[in-house]
Amino acid sequence: MLKKSLWKIVSLAVISSLALFALVACGGGSSSNSSAPKIDPMNMQIGNTLTYKNLDICVNEVETGIITYGNKELVRVNVTYTNKGKSDQSFNVYDWKAADNNGASRSQAFYLDAENELNSGSLMSGGSVTGNIYFDAPVSKILYYNNMFDKEASGIWNVG
């Protein structure tokens, strides 16, 4: 009987500790430098950096007018992730979508001649990765989703 009671107490303590740890870990936000100009993450320009949970995400450049073998026009978007935190951070090509002037958004396009394509993986503390993502033209906005299952973008860069 004493063993069952002790087991229940230990189990409850472990579960409570895990729940408290999860709440603290999920509540961690990013700090901002008050002297730096505030950038609206939903209205950024190419070259602006979004900091999301110690991960810097930047759309470095956008190249339009890429023509495929089937005379289809593509847009190349070059992005960089930099891990400023202490724990590993993930990156993924599926974090990105492009939207046109009508508000239709789509995932990346397949391009046979693609160079330095962004893929997916993890960044250790201080790590950085840069790669290209290709989208069907036209593109007026580049959308970043912290998680590919998110319904709303975490950051939006205006093109042009």
mmCIF file of N, CA and C in Angstrom, residues 79-158:
data_model
loop_
_atom_site.group_PDB
_atom_site.id
_atom_site.type_symbol
_atom_site.label_atom_id
_atom_site.label_comp_id
_atom_site.label_asym_id
_atom_site.label_seq_id
_atom_site.Cartn_x
_atom_site.Cartn_y
_atom_site.Cartn_z
ATOM 1 N N VAL A 79 16.984 33.477 -49.161
ATOM 2 C CA VAL A 79 16.706 33.689 -47.737
ATOM 3 C C VAL A 79 17.853 33.178 -46.876
ATOM 4 N N THR A 80 17.962 33.754 -45.672
ATOM 5 C CA THR A 80 18.966 33.326 -44.694
ATOM 6 C C THR A 80 18.311 33.147 -43.336
ATOM 7 N N TYR A 81 18.668 32.051 -42.672
ATOM 8 C CA TYR A 81 18.296 31.794 -41.276
ATOM 9 C C TYR A 81 19.586 31.859 -40.455
ATOM 10 N N THR A 82 19.555 32.526 -39.295
ATOM 11 C CA THR A 82 20.688 32.547 -38.371
ATOM 12 C C THR A 82 20.168 32.270 -36.968
ATOM 13 N N ASN A 83 20.728 31.250 -36.320
ATOM 14 C CA ASN A 83 20.308 30.876 -34.972
ATOM 15 C C ASN A 83 21.067 31.707 -33.948
ATOM 16 N N LYS A 84 20.361 32.597 -33.251
ATOM 17 C CA LYS A 84 20.949 33.440 -32.210
ATOM 18 C C LYS A 84 20.748 32.849 -30.815
ATOM 19 N N GLY A 85 20.047 31.732 -30.730
ATOM 20 C CA GLY A 85 19.742 31.123 -29.443
ATOM 21 C C GLY A 85 20.764 30.085 -29.024
ATOM 22 N N LYS A 86 20.491 29.449 -27.910
ATOM 23 C CA LYS A 86 21.389 28.432 -27.363
ATOM 24 C C LYS A 86 20.991 27.020 -27.777
ATOM 25 N N SER A 87 19.738 26.836 -28.187
ATOM 26 C CA SER A 87 19.293 25.500 -28.592
ATOM 27 C C SER A 87 19.120 25.442 -30.107
ATOM 28 N N ASP A 88 19.083 24.227 -30.632
ATOM 29 C CA ASP A 88 18.930 24.034 -32.074
ATOM 30 C C ASP A 88 17.611 24.644 -32.560
ATOM 31 N N GLN A 89 17.627 25.141 -33.785
ATOM 32 C CA GLN A 89 16.439 25.697 -34.435
ATOM 33 C C GLN A 89 16.297 25.019 -35.795
ATOM 34 N N SER A 90 15.073 24.812 -36.230
ATOM 35 C CA SER A 90 14.865 24.169 -37.525
ATOM 36 C C SER A 90 14.635 25.204 -38.621
ATOM 37 N N PHE A 91 14.923 24.794 -39.852
ATOM 38 C CA PHE A 91 14.593 25.591 -41.029
ATOM 39 C C PHE A 91 14.000 24.648 -42.060
ATOM 40 N N ASN A 92 13.138 25.208 -42.932
ATOM 41 C CA ASN A 92 12.442 24.338 -43.864
ATOM 42 C C ASN A 92 11.945 25.151 -45.055
ATOM 43 N N VAL A 93 12.082 24.625 -46.239
ATOM 44 C CA VAL A 93 11.577 25.290 -47.436
ATOM 45 C C VAL A 93 10.059 25.449 -47.361
ATOM 46 N N TYR A 94 9.388 24.572 -46.623
ATOM 47 C CA TYR A 94 7.933 24.647 -46.492
ATOM 48 C C TYR A 94 7.484 25.728 -45.509
ATOM 49 N N ASP A 95 8.429 26.468 -44.905
ATOM 50 C CA ASP A 95 8.096 27.622 -44.065
ATOM 51 C C ASP A 95 7.680 28.818 -44.917
ATOM 52 N N TRP A 96 7.844 28.729 -46.229
ATOM 53 C CA TRP A 96 7.696 29.883 -47.124
ATOM 54 C C TRP A 96 6.576 29.698 -48.137
ATOM 55 N N LYS A 97 5.891 30.821 -48.443
ATOM 56 C CA LYS A 97 4.915 30.888 -49.528
ATOM 57 C C LYS A 97 5.085 32.233 -50.209
ATOM 58 N N ALA A 98 4.539 32.338 -51.407
ATOM 59 C CA ALA A 98 4.529 33.611 -52.130
ATOM 60 C C ALA A 98 3.082 33.945 -52.461
ATOM 61 N N ALA A 99 2.766 35.243 -52.442
ATOM 62 C CA ALA A 99 1.415 35.694 -52.765
ATOM 63 C C ALA A 99 1.467 36.656 -53.942
ATOM 64 N N ASP A 100 0.400 36.639 -54.742
ATOM 65 C CA ASP A 100 0.310 37.583 -55.854
ATOM 66 C C ASP A 100 -0.558 38.772 -55.441
ATOM 67 N N ASN A 101 -0.785 39.699 -56.361
ATOM 68 C CA ASN A 101 -1.578 40.899 -56.057
ATOM 69 C C ASN A 101 -3.034 40.594 -55.733
ATOM 70 N N ASN A 102 -3.514 39.420 -56.116
ATOM 71 C CA ASN A 102 -4.892 39.031 -55.823
ATOM 72 C C ASN A 102 -5.020 38.329 -54.476
ATOM 73 N N GLY A 103 -3.910 38.154 -53.774
ATOM 74 C CA GLY A 103 -3.941 37.513 -52.467
ATOM 75 C C GLY A 103 -3.879 35.996 -52.507
ATOM 76 N N ALA A 104 -3.648 35.425 -53.675
ATOM 77 C CA ALA A 104 -3.510 33.966 -53.778
ATOM 78 C C ALA A 104 -2.081 33.594 -53.400
ATOM 79 N N SER A 105 -1.937 32.701 -52.430
ATOM 80 C CA SER A 105 -0.594 32.287 -52.010
ATOM 81 C C SER A 105 -0.348 30.843 -52.422
ATOM 82 N N ARG A 106 0.926 30.542 -52.678
ATOM 83 C CA ARG A 106 1.285 29.197 -53.096
ATOM 84 C C ARG A 106 2.660 28.810 -52.578
ATOM 85 N N SER A 107 2.874 27.519 -52.535
ATOM 86 C CA SER A 107 4.163 26.982 -52.099
ATOM 87 C C SER A 107 5.159 27.050 -53.246
ATOM 88 N N GLN A 108 6.376 26.622 -52.964
ATOM 89 C CA GLN A 108 7.458 26.717 -53.949
ATOM 90 C C GLN A 108 7.154 25.911 -55.208
ATOM 91 N N ALA A 109 7.790 26.337 -56.286
ATOM 92 C CA ALA A 109 7.646 25.671 -57.577
ATOM 93 C C ALA A 109 8.841 24.751 -57.807
ATOM 94 N N PHE A 110 8.654 23.772 -58.654
ATOM 95 C CA PHE A 110 9.746 22.887 -59.052
ATOM 96 C C PHE A 110 10.484 23.546 -60.209
ATOM 97 N N TYR A 111 11.812 23.629 -60.100
ATOM 98 C CA TYR A 111 12.631 24.229 -61.152
ATOM 99 C C TYR A 111 13.840 23.333 -61.366
ATOM 100 N N LEU A 112 13.930 22.740 -62.542
ATOM 101 C CA LEU A 112 14.974 21.773 -62.861
ATOM 102 C C LEU A 112 16.377 22.364 -62.749
ATOM 103 N N ASP A 113 16.544 23.640 -63.112
ATOM 104 C CA ASP A 113 17.861 24.280 -63.088
ATOM 105 C C ASP A 113 18.128 25.059 -61.800
ATOM 106 N N ALA A 114 17.395 24.761 -60.756
ATOM 107 C CA ALA A 114 17.551 25.484 -59.489
ATOM 108 C C ALA A 114 18.971 25.336 -58.949
ATOM 109 N N GLU A 115 19.476 26.417 -58.390
ATOM 110 C CA GLU A 115 20.806 26.423 -57.773
ATOM 111 C C GLU A 115 20.679 26.791 -56.301
ATOM 112 N N ASN A 116 21.497 26.155 -55.472
ATOM 113 C CA ASN A 116 21.570 26.453 -54.040
ATOM 114 C C ASN A 116 20.184 26.498 -53.396
ATOM 115 N N GLU A 117 19.375 25.485 -53.681
ATOM 116 C CA GLU A 117 18.023 25.441 -53.129
ATOM 117 C C GLU A 117 18.047 25.272 -51.614
ATOM 118 N N LEU A 118 17.155 25.990 -50.945
ATOM 119 C CA LEU A 118 16.959 25.793 -49.512
ATOM 120 C C LEU A 118 16.273 24.449 -49.322
ATOM 121 N N ASN A 119 16.710 23.690 -48.342
ATOM 122 C CA ASN A 119 16.040 22.438 -48.023
ATOM 123 C C ASN A 119 15.573 22.520 -46.584
ATOM 124 N N SER A 120 15.724 21.489 -45.811
ATOM 125 C CA SER A 120 15.315 21.531 -44.407
ATOM 126 C C SER A 120 16.408 20.934 -43.544
ATOM 127 N N GLY A 121 16.405 21.317 -42.273
ATOM 128 C CA GLY A 121 17.396 20.800 -41.344
ATOM 129 C C GLY A 121 17.357 21.559 -40.037
ATOM 130 N N SER A 122 18.452 21.470 -39.291
ATOM 131 C CA SER A 122 18.578 22.139 -37.996
ATOM 132 C C SER A 122 19.829 22.996 -37.975
ATOM 133 N N LEU A 123 19.738 24.085 -37.251
ATOM 134 C CA LEU A 123 20.883 24.967 -37.038
ATOM 135 C C LEU A 123 21.289 24.902 -35.577
ATOM 136 N N MET A 124 22.549 24.609 -35.325
ATOM 137 C CA MET A 124 23.063 24.658 -33.966
ATOM 138 C C MET A 124 23.200 26.121 -33.561
ATOM 139 N N SER A 125 23.424 26.375 -32.301
ATOM 140 C CA SER A 125 23.613 27.732 -31.803
ATOM 141 C C SER A 125 24.694 28.437 -32.617
ATOM 142 N N GLY A 126 24.379 29.618 -33.141
ATOM 143 C CA GLY A 126 25.317 30.382 -33.949
ATOM 144 C C GLY A 126 25.353 29.977 -35.410
ATOM 145 N N GLY A 127 24.633 28.922 -35.768
ATOM 146 C CA GLY A 127 24.647 28.435 -37.144
ATOM 147 C C GLY A 127 23.816 29.292 -38.081
ATOM 148 N N SER A 128 24.133 29.209 -39.368
ATOM 149 C CA SER A 128 23.441 29.994 -40.382
ATOM 150 C C SER A 128 23.335 29.182 -41.665
ATOM 151 N N VAL A 129 22.263 29.400 -42.419
ATOM 152 C CA VAL A 129 22.082 28.749 -43.713
ATOM 153 C C VAL A 129 21.408 29.741 -44.663
ATOM 154 N N THR A 130 21.855 29.720 -45.909
ATOM 155 C CA THR A 130 21.275 30.567 -46.951
ATOM 156 C C THR A 130 20.910 29.681 -48.129
ATOM 157 N N GLY A 131 19.762 29.943 -48.730
ATOM 158 C CA GLY A 131 19.352 29.157 -49.883
ATOM 159 C C GLY A 131 18.291 29.863 -50.696
ATOM 160 N N ASN A 132 18.022 29.304 -51.870
ATOM 161 C CA ASN A 132 17.037 29.863 -52.795
ATOM 162 C C ASN A 132 15.751 29.058 -52.775
ATOM 163 N N ILE A 133 14.647 29.775 -52.951
ATOM 164 C CA ILE A 133 13.331 29.171 -53.110
ATOM 165 C C ILE A 133 12.758 29.754 -54.398
ATOM 166 N N TYR A 134 12.132 28.923 -55.209
ATOM 167 C CA TYR A 134 11.567 29.365 -56.484
ATOM 168 C C TYR A 134 10.045 29.293 -56.417
ATOM 169 N N PHE A 135 9.399 30.357 -56.930
ATOM 170 C CA PHE A 135 7.942 30.439 -56.946
ATOM 171 C C PHE A 135 7.471 30.793 -58.351
ATOM 172 N N ASP A 136 6.250 30.361 -58.688
ATOM 173 C CA ASP A 136 5.632 30.798 -59.938
ATOM 174 C C ASP A 136 5.370 32.295 -59.858
ATOM 175 N N ALA A 137 5.636 33.013 -60.972
ATOM 176 C CA ALA A 137 5.353 34.445 -61.045
ATOM 177 C C ALA A 137 3.862 34.624 -61.353
ATOM 178 N N PRO A 138 3.279 35.747 -61.010
ATOM 179 C CA PRO A 138 3.865 36.913 -60.351
ATOM 180 C C PRO A 138 3.877 36.758 -58.832
ATOM 181 N N VAL A 139 4.766 37.508 -58.189
ATOM 182 C CA VAL A 139 4.889 37.502 -56.731
ATOM 183 C C VAL A 139 4.902 38.944 -56.245
ATOM 184 N N SER A 140 4.034 39.261 -55.287
ATOM 185 C CA SER A 140 4.033 40.605 -54.698
ATOM 186 C C SER A 140 4.439 40.586 -53.230
ATOM 187 N N LYS A 141 4.327 39.413 -52.583
ATOM 188 C CA LYS A 141 4.696 39.288 -51.172
ATOM 189 C C LYS A 141 5.335 37.922 -50.931
ATOM 190 N N ILE A 142 6.315 37.900 -50.024
ATOM 191 C CA ILE A 142 6.939 36.661 -49.567
ATOM 192 C C ILE A 142 6.481 36.453 -48.133
ATOM 193 N N LEU A 143 5.926 35.287 -47.841
ATOM 194 C CA LEU A 143 5.360 34.998 -46.528
ATOM 195 C C LEU A 143 6.179 33.924 -45.821
ATOM 196 N N TYR A 144 6.541 34.204 -44.555
ATOM 197 C CA TYR A 144 7.261 33.234 -43.724
ATOM 198 C C TYR A 144 6.313 32.720 -42.651
ATOM 199 N N TYR A 145 6.284 31.411 -42.483
ATOM 200 C CA TYR A 145 5.484 30.760 -41.445
ATOM 201 C C TYR A 145 6.442 30.064 -40.494
ATOM 202 N N ASN A 146 6.348 30.364 -39.207
ATOM 203 C CA ASN A 146 7.230 29.734 -38.233
ATOM 204 C C ASN A 146 7.074 28.219 -38.256
ATOM 205 N N ASN A 147 5.899 27.761 -38.621
ATOM 206 C CA ASN A 147 5.612 26.338 -38.704
ATOM 207 C C ASN A 147 4.786 26.123 -39.961
ATOM 208 N N MET A 148 5.114 25.127 -40.755
ATOM 209 C CA MET A 148 4.406 24.936 -42.018
ATOM 210 C C MET A 148 2.919 24.647 -41.828
ATOM 211 N N PHE A 149 2.489 24.346 -40.602
ATOM 212 C CA PHE A 149 1.077 24.090 -40.340
ATOM 213 C C PHE A 149 0.343 25.336 -39.848
ATOM 214 N N ASP A 150 1.074 26.445 -39.623
ATOM 215 C CA ASP A 150 0.434 27.694 -39.199
ATOM 216 C C ASP A 150 -0.486 28.196 -40.304
ATOM 217 N N LYS A 151 -1.588 28.810 -39.903
ATOM 218 C CA LYS A 151 -2.531 29.367 -40.870
ATOM 219 C C LYS A 151 -2.202 30.816 -41.205
ATOM 220 N N GLU A 152 -1.517 31.518 -40.299
ATOM 221 C CA GLU A 152 -1.166 32.914 -40.530
ATOM 222 C C GLU A 152 0.344 33.072 -40.541
ATOM 223 N N ALA A 153 0.817 33.952 -41.415
ATOM 224 C CA ALA A 153 2.250 34.193 -41.551
ATOM 225 C C ALA A 153 2.811 34.885 -40.315
ATOM 226 N N SER A 154 4.070 34.596 -40.014
ATOM 227 C CA SER A 154 4.791 35.266 -38.925
ATOM 228 C C SER A 154 5.518 36.500 -39.435
ATOM 229 N N GLY A 155 5.766 36.551 -40.740
ATOM 230 C CA GLY A 155 6.432 37.693 -41.351
ATOM 231 C C GLY A 155 6.092 37.788 -42.824
ATOM 232 N N ILE A 156 5.983 39.038 -43.322
ATOM 233 C CA ILE A 156 5.663 39.272 -44.732
ATOM 234 C C ILE A 156 6.617 40.321 -45.290
ATOM 235 N N TRP A 157 7.270 39.983 -46.407
ATOM 236 C CA TRP A 157 8.155 40.908 -47.121
ATOM 237 C C TRP A 157 7.461 41.341 -48.409
ATOM 238 N N ASN A 158 7.473 42.644 -48.683
ATOM 239 C CA ASN A 158 6.901 43.180 -49.919
ATOM 240 C C ASN A 158 7.931 43.102 -51.034
#
